[in-house]
CSV table of C-alpha atoms in Angstrom, one decimal:
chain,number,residue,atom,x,y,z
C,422,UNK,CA,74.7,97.2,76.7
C,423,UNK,CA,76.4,94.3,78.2
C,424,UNK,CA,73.7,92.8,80.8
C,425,UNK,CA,75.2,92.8,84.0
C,426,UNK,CA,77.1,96.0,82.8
C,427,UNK,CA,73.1,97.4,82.5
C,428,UNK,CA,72.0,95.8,86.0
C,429,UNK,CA,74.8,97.2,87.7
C,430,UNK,CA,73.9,101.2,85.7
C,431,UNK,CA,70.2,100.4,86.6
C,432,UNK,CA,71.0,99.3,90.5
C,433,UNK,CA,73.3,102.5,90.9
C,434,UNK,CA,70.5,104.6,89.7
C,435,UNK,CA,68.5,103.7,91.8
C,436,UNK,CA,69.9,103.8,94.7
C,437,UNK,CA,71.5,107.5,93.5
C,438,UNK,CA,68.0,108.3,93.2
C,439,UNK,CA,66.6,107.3,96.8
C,440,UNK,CA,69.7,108.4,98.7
C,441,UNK,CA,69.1,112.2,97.7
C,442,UNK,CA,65.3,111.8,99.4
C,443,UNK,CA,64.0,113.0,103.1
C,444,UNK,CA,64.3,110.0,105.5
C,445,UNK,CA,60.4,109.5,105.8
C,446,UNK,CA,60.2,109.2,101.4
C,447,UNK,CA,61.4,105.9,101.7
C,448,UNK,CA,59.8,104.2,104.5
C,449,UNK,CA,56.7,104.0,106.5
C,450,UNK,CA,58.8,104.2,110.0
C,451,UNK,CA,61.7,106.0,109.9
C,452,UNK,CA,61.8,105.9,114.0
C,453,UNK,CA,60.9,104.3,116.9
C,454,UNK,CA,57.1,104.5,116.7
C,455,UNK,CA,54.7,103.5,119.4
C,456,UNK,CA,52.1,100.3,118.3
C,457,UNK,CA,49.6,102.9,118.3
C,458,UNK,CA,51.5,105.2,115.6
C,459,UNK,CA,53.0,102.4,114.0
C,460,UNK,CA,49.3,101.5,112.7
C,461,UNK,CA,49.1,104.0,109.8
C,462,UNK,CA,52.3,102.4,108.3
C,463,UNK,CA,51.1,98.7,109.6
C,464,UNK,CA,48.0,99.9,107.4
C,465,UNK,CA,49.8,100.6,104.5
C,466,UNK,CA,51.7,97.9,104.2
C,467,UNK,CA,48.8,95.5,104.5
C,468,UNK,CA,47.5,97.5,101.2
C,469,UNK,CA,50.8,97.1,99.6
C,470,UNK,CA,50.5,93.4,99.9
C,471,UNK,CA,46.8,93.0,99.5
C,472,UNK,CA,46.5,94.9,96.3
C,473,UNK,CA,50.1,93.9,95.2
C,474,UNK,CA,49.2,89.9,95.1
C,475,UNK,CA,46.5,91.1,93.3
C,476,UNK,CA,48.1,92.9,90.6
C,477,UNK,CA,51.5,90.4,90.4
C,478,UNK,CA,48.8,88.1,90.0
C,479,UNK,CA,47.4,89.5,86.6
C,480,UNK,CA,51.2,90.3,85.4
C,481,UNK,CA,52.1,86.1,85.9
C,482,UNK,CA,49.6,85.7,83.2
C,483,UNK,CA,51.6,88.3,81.2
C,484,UNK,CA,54.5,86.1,81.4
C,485,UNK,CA,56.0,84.0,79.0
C,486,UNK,CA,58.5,81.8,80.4
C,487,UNK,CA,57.0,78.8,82.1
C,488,UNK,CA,59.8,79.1,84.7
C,489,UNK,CA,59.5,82.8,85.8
C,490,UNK,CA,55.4,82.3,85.6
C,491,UNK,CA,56.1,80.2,88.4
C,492,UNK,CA,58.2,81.6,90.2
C,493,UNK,CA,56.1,84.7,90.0
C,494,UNK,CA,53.4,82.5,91.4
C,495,UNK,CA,55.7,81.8,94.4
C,496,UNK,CA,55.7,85.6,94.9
C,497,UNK,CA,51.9,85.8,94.7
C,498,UNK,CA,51.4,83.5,97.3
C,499,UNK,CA,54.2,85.6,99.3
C,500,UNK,CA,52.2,88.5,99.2
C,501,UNK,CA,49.0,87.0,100.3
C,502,UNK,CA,50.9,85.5,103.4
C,503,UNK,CA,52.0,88.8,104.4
C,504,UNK,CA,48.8,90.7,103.8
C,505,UNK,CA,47.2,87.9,106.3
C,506,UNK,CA,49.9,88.3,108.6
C,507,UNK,CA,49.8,92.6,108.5
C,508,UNK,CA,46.1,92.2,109.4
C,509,UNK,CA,46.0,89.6,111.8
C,510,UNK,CA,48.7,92.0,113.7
C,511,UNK,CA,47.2,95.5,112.8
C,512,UNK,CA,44.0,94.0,114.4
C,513,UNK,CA,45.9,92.6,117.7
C,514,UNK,CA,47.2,96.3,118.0
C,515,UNK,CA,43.3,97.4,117.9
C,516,UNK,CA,42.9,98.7,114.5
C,517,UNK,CA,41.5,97.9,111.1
C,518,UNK,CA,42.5,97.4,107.8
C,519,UNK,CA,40.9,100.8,106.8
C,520,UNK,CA,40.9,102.1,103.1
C,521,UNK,CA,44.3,102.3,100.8
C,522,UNK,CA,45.4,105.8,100.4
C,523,UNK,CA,44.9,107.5,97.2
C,524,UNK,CA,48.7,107.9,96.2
C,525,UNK,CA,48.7,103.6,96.9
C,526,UNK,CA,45.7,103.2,94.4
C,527,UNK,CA,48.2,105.6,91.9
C,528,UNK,CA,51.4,103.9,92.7
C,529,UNK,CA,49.3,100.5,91.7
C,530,UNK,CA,47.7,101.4,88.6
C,531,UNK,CA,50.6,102.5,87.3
C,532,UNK,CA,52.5,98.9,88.3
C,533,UNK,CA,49.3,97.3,86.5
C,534,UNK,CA,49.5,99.0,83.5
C,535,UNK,CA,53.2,97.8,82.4
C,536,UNK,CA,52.9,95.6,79.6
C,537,UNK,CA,56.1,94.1,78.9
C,538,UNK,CA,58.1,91.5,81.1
C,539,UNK,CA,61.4,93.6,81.6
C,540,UNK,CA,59.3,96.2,82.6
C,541,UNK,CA,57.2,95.2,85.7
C,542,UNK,CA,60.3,93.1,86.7
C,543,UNK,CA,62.1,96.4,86.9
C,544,UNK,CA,59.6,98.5,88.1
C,545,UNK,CA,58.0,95.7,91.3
C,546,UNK,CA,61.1,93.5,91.7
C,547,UNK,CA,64.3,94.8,91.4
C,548,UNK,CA,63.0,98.4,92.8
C,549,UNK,CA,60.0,98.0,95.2
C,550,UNK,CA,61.4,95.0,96.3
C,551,UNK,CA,65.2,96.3,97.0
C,552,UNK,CA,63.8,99.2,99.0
C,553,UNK,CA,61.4,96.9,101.3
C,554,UNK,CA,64.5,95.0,102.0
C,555,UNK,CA,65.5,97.9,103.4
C,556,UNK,CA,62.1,98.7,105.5
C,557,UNK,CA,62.0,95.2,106.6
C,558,UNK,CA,65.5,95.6,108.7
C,559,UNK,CA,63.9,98.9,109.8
C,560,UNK,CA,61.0,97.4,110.8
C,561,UNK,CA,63.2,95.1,113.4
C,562,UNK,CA,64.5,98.2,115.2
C,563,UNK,CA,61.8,100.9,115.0
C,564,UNK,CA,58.5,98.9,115.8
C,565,UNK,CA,57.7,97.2,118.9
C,566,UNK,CA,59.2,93.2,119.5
C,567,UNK,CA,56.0,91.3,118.3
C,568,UNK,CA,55.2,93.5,115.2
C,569,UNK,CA,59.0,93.0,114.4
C,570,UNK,CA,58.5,89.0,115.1
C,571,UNK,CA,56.2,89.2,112.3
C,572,UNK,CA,58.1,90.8,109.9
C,573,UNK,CA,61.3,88.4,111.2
C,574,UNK,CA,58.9,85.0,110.7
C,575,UNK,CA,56.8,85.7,108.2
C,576,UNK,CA,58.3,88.8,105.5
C,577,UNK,CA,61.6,89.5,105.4
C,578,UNK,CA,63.2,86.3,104.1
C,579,UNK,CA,60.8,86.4,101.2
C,580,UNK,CA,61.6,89.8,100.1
C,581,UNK,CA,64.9,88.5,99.1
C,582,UNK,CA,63.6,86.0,96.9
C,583,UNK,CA,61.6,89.3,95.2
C,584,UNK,CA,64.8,90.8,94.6
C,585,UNK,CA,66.6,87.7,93.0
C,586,UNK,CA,63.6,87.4,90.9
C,587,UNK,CA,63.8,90.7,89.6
C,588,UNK,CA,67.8,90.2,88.9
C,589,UNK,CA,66.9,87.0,86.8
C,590,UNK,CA,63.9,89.1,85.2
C,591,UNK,CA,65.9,91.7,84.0
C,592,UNK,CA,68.7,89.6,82.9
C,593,UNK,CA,66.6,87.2,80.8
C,594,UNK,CA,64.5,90.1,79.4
C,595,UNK,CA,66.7,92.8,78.8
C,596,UNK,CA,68.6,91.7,76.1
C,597,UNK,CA,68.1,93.9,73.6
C,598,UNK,CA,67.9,97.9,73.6
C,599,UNK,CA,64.5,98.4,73.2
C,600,UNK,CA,64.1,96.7,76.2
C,601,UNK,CA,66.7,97.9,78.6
C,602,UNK,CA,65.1,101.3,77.5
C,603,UNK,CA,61.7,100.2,78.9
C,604,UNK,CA,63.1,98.7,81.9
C,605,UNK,CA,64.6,101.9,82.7
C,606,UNK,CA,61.8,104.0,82.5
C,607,UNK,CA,60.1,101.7,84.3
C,608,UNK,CA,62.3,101.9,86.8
C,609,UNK,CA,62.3,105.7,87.1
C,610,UNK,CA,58.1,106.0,86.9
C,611,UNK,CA,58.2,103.3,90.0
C,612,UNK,CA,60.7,105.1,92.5
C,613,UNK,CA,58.8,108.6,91.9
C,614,UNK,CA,55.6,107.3,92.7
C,615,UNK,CA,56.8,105.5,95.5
C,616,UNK,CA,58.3,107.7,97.3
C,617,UNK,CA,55.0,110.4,96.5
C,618,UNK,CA,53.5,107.0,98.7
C,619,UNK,CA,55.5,106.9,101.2
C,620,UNK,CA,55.0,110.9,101.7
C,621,UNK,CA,51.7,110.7,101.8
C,622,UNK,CA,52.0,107.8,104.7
C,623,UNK,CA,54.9,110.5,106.8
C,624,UNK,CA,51.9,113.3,106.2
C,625,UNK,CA,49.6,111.0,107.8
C,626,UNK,CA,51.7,110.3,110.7
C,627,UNK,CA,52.9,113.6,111.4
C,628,UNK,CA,49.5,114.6,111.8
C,629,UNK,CA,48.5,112.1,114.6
C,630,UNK,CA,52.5,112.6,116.4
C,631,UNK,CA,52.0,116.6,116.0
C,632,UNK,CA,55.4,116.7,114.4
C,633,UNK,CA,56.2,117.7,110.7
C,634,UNK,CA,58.3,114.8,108.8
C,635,UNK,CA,58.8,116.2,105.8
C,636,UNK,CA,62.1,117.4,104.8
């Protein structure tokens, strides 16, 4: 298939995909929260970016191209910033980093394990990365001002660049059919386990608010 033609199908099938989930399966704050609430998803997005510079580290090394190496390099440093930056905030609130939750440690060992270039780019980049775009501008309205200062100054800008990465990814990659096939069942493992994530995070939360989240 014609490139663009296969970003496009790919985009639209993802987004087909998360529009027909529950309002709490794609975020960690679907509504105003309190500082105190918005902790638990404050948590989970540190371990996002902890363990995700972690393993986007190992994958630049899985990298060919000089030029995307480094510009996955850029993204590594990106994530480290913003796990500093969720901590230094999450402690400032009163809590701790705590421990990642089981369906994280899943959603990551399954990122870690995709060999092949068009894959993780698909998978991290042009999926996770499209959908924390989307979280970020959430962020802004649903947490209180200085969490979303942080996420104003120090995130969301660089989310954008994640997304443009995985658009050059997939079109320097995905040139043949083999590997538009890979990239799209890369894509499709990613979003499921995400959103079995960001469940586990709404479980989490409607436990300490007394209210059920889940659709």
């Amino acid at each position: 298939m014609e490139i663009q033609k296969f970003i496009d199908q790919l985009g639209k099938e993802n987004e087909e995909f998360f529009a027909k989930q529950g309002r709490w399966a794609t975020t960690y704050w679907a509504e105003k929260m309190t500082p105190e609430i918005a902790l638990q998803g404050l948590k989970v997005r540190y371990w996002n970016e902890y363990i995700g510079f972690e393993v986007i580290g190992r994958f630049m090394f899985r990298v060919p191209d000089p030029k995307f190496r480094v510009m996955v390099g850029r993204q590594v440093g990106d994530e480290a910033k913003h796990a500093y930056y969720m901590e230094k905030r999450i402690i400032e609130l009163g809590g701790n980093v705590g421990e990642p939750m089981p369906e994280q440690l899943e959603f990551w060992g399954t990122i870690d394990k995709l060999i092949y270039p068009e894959e993780f780019f698909a998978a991290q980049q042009f999926t996770v990365e499209t959908q924390s775009i989307k979280r970020n501008e959430q962020a802004l309205k649903n947490l209180d001002p200085i969490t979303a200062d942080v996420f104003r100054n120090h995130i969301n800008n660089d989310e954008v660049f994640h997304v443009k990465l995985g658009n050059m990814g997939l079109a320097h990659y995905c040139v043949t059919e083999e590997a538009q096939r890979r990239a799209t069942v890369a894509c499709r493992i990613a979003r499921e386990k995400h959103v079995e994530m960001a469940i586990a995070n709404a479980k989490i939360i409607g436990e300490l608010t007394g209210k059920s989240l889940i659709d």
